[in-house]
Amino acid sequence: MRAKPQGLLPRNPVPVWSPPTATTDPVLEKDVAGDSFPLPQLKTFPEAFQGVIQTELNYSVILQWMVIMDPEPVVSWTLNGVPCGIGERLFIRRLSMEQLGTYMCTATNSKEQLVSAPVTISLPTNVQPTEPEPMEPDPTLSLSGSAAISFIVAGILGAGVLIGGLCFTIIQSLRYFHPSPHCTGQHPLSPHEALSWPNKETEMKPTAPSRRVTGTPEEPV
């Protein structure tokens, strides 16, 4: 019997060509499937409420990446999609109008890449002014025209009495420290009495007794 001729194909046939398959990130696959991981939250000062920081201009704002990754990642920041800084902390010293917007942080290492939840910095919302409601005056605190005039007159009289009392007290204190001649029993001298006063003093001055001794006859022994 003749041997069957061998085919031209090799024993290990080459598999049929298939289009290349793209590898996808498991994180992205979960995002597409709807079972996404929660985005990392940033630590902020002032504290963000529902991803929004409301603050005034010229105030400081701090955004910080808090996720620990191994190996250490490269952290970058974007403002409205435009790069604005690198490092784990973004420090805005004095907030300006150009720095208002939405910030996001991206951390990348050799294993993975994480993106933070967005944080929006905005100015405080202005409260619309409400129309003032008329208020009725309190009858216990309101004063009519005549009552107001009486109150003013009473205040003026009270101030006058107070000033008069102070003046009287000052005059009495001056009299106490500087008494008048009538209070001390002394009378002011007339010009004639003032000129004759030195002569009166010499007349009233007592004379010294004479030192002359009158002798007495000696009595015979």
Coordinates of C-alpha atoms in Angstrom, one line a residue:
M1 CA 0.0 0.0 0.0
R2 CA 1.2 3.4 -0.8
A3 CA 1.6 5.9 1.9
K4 CA -0.7 8.8 1.9
P5 CA 1.0 12.0 0.7
Q6 CA 1.5 14.5 3.5
G7 CA -0.2 17.8 3.2
L8 CA 1.6 21.0 2.5
L9 CA 0.4 22.5 5.9
P10 CA 2.7 22.0 8.9
R11 CA 1.7 20.0 11.8
N12 CA 1.3 23.0 14.0
P13 CA -0.9 25.3 12.0
V14 CA -0.6 29.1 12.5
P15 CA -3.7 30.4 14.2
V16 CA -6.0 32.5 12.1
W17 CA -5.2 36.2 12.3
S18 CA -7.4 38.2 14.7
P19 CA -7.7 41.9 15.3
P20 CA -5.7 43.3 18.2
T21 CA -7.5 43.7 21.4
A22 CA -7.0 46.9 23.4
T23 CA -6.2 46.6 27.1
T24 CA -8.4 48.8 29.3
D25 CA -7.8 50.1 32.7
P26 CA -9.8 48.2 35.3
V27 CA -10.7 51.6 36.9
L28 CA -12.0 52.8 33.6
E29 CA -13.9 49.6 33.0
K30 CA -15.7 50.1 36.4
D31 CA -16.5 53.7 35.4
V32 CA -18.0 52.4 32.1
A33 CA -19.9 49.7 33.8
G34 CA -21.4 52.2 36.3
D35 CA -19.7 50.6 39.3
S36 CA -17.2 53.4 39.7
F37 CA -15.1 54.0 42.8
P38 CA -15.6 57.2 44.7
L39 CA -13.2 59.9 43.7
P40 CA -10.7 60.9 46.3
Q41 CA -11.7 64.0 48.3
L42 CA -9.4 66.9 48.8
K43 CA -8.8 68.5 52.2
T44 CA -9.5 72.2 51.9
F45 CA -9.4 75.4 54.0
P46 CA -11.9 76.9 54.2
E47 CA -13.9 73.7 54.3
A48 CA -15.8 72.9 51.1
F49 CA -19.5 72.3 51.2
Q50 CA -20.7 69.9 48.5
G51 CA -17.5 70.6 46.5
V52 CA -17.8 74.4 46.7
I53 CA -15.7 76.8 48.7
Q54 CA -17.2 80.3 49.1
T55 CA -14.8 82.9 50.2
E56 CA -14.0 86.6 49.8
L57 CA -11.2 88.0 47.6
N58 CA -7.7 88.5 49.1
Y59 CA -8.3 85.6 51.5
S60 CA -6.1 82.4 51.7
V61 CA -7.2 79.1 50.3
I62 CA -5.5 75.7 50.8
L63 CA -6.1 72.5 48.8
Q64 CA -4.3 69.3 49.8
W65 CA -4.1 65.8 48.3
M66 CA -4.6 63.2 51.1
V67 CA -4.3 59.8 49.4
I68 CA -1.1 57.8 50.2
M69 CA 0.2 55.9 47.2
D70 CA 3.1 53.5 46.8
P71 CA 5.4 54.4 45.0
E72 CA 5.1 58.1 45.8
P73 CA 3.1 59.8 43.0
V74 CA 3.7 63.0 41.1
V75 CA 0.9 65.3 42.0
S76 CA -0.3 68.1 39.7
W77 CA -3.1 70.6 39.8
T78 CA -5.4 72.1 37.2
L79 CA -7.7 75.2 37.2
N80 CA -10.5 74.9 34.7
G81 CA -8.4 72.3 32.9
V82 CA -5.3 74.4 32.8
P83 CA -2.2 73.3 34.8
C84 CA -1.7 75.6 37.7
G85 CA 0.7 73.9 40.2
I86 CA 2.5 70.8 41.4
G87 CA 2.9 69.1 44.8
E88 CA 0.6 67.6 47.4
R89 CA -0.5 71.1 48.5
L90 CA -1.8 74.0 46.5
F91 CA -1.6 77.2 48.6
I92 CA -3.4 80.3 47.3
R93 CA -2.1 83.2 49.4
R94 CA -4.4 86.0 48.3
L95 CA -7.4 84.9 46.2
S96 CA -8.0 87.0 43.1
M97 CA -10.7 87.0 40.4
E98 CA -8.4 85.0 38.0
Q99 CA -8.1 82.2 40.6
L100 CA -11.8 81.5 40.9
G101 CA -13.0 78.3 39.2
T102 CA -12.8 74.5 39.5
Y103 CA -9.7 72.8 40.7
M104 CA -8.7 69.2 40.2
C105 CA -5.7 67.2 41.4
T106 CA -4.1 64.3 39.6
A107 CA -1.7 61.8 41.3
T108 CA 0.3 59.5 39.0
N109 CA 2.9 56.8 39.8
S110 CA 4.2 53.7 38.0
K111 CA 1.1 51.7 39.0
E112 CA -1.9 53.9 38.7
Q113 CA -3.3 57.3 38.2
L114 CA -5.9 58.9 40.5
V115 CA -8.0 62.0 40.0
S116 CA -9.6 63.9 42.8
A117 CA -13.1 65.1 43.0
P118 CA -13.4 68.7 41.7
V119 CA -13.5 71.6 44.1
T120 CA -14.9 74.9 43.0
I121 CA -13.9 78.2 44.5
S122 CA -16.4 81.0 44.2
L123 CA -17.4 84.3 45.9
P124 CA -20.2 84.3 48.4
T125 CA -23.6 84.7 46.8
N126 CA -25.2 88.0 47.4
V127 CA -28.5 87.9 49.2
Q128 CA -31.2 89.8 47.4
P129 CA -32.4 92.8 49.5
T130 CA -35.9 92.5 50.7
E131 CA -38.3 95.4 50.9
P132 CA -38.5 96.9 54.3
E133 CA -41.8 96.4 56.1
P134 CA -43.4 99.4 57.8
M135 CA -43.2 99.2 61.6
E136 CA -45.7 100.8 63.9
P137 CA -44.0 102.9 66.7
D138 CA -44.3 101.6 70.2
P139 CA -46.8 103.8 72.1
T140 CA -44.8 103.4 75.3
L141 CA -41.6 104.8 73.7
S142 CA -43.1 107.5 71.4
L143 CA -43.4 111.1 72.6
S144 CA -45.7 113.7 71.2
G145 CA -44.6 117.3 70.5
S146 CA -45.6 118.8 73.9
A147 CA -44.3 115.8 75.8
A148 CA -40.9 116.1 74.0
I149 CA -40.7 119.8 74.8
S150 CA -41.5 119.2 78.4
F151 CA -38.8 116.5 78.6
I152 CA -36.2 118.9 77.1
V153 CA -37.2 121.7 79.5
A154 CA -37.0 119.4 82.5
G155 CA -33.5 118.3 81.4
I156 CA -32.4 121.9 81.1
L157 CA -33.7 122.8 84.5
G158 CA -32.0 119.8 86.0
A159 CA -28.7 120.7 84.4
G160 CA -29.1 124.3 85.8
V161 CA -29.7 123.0 89.3
L162 CA -26.7 120.7 89.1
I163 CA -24.5 123.6 87.9
G164 CA -25.8 125.9 90.7
G165 CA -25.1 123.2 93.3
L166 CA -21.5 122.8 92.0
C167 CA -20.9 126.6 92.1
F168 CA -22.3 126.8 95.7
T169 CA -20.0 124.0 96.8
I170 CA -17.0 125.7 95.2
I171 CA -17.8 129.0 96.9
Q172 CA -18.2 127.4 100.3
S173 CA -14.9 125.6 100.0
L174 CA -13.1 128.9 99.1
R175 CA -14.6 130.6 102.1
Y176 CA -13.4 127.8 104.3
F177 CA -9.8 128.0 103.1
H178 CA -9.7 131.8 102.8
P179 CA -11.9 133.3 105.6
S180 CA -12.9 137.0 105.4
P181 CA -11.8 139.6 108.1
H182 CA -15.4 139.6 109.5
C183 CA -15.1 136.0 110.4
T184 CA -11.7 136.4 112.2
G185 CA -12.8 139.5 114.2
Q186 CA -10.3 141.8 112.3
H187 CA -11.4 145.0 110.6
P188 CA -9.6 146.7 107.8
L189 CA -7.7 149.9 108.7
S190 CA -8.4 153.3 107.3
P191 CA -5.5 155.2 105.7
H192 CA -5.3 157.5 108.8
E193 CA -5.2 154.5 111.1
A194 CA -2.6 152.8 109.0
L195 CA -0.3 155.8 109.2
S196 CA -0.7 156.3 113.0
W197 CA -0.4 152.6 113.7
P198 CA 3.5 152.7 114.1
N199 CA 3.2 155.5 116.7
K200 CA 0.6 153.6 118.6
E201 CA 2.9 150.6 118.8
T202 CA 5.7 152.7 120.2
E203 CA 3.3 154.2 122.8
M204 CA 2.0 150.8 123.8
K205 CA 5.4 149.3 124.0
P206 CA 6.3 148.8 127.8
T207 CA 9.3 150.6 129.1
A208 CA 12.1 148.7 130.7
P209 CA 12.6 149.2 134.4
S210 CA 15.5 151.5 135.4
R211 CA 18.6 149.9 136.6
R212 CA 19.5 152.8 139.0
V213 CA 19.6 151.7 142.6
T214 CA 18.8 154.2 145.3
G215 CA 21.0 153.8 148.3
T216 CA 19.7 153.9 151.9
P217 CA 21.6 155.3 154.8
E218 CA 23.4 152.8 156.7
E219 CA 22.1 152.3 160.2
P220 CA 24.6 152.7 162.9
V221 CA 25.8 149.7 164.6

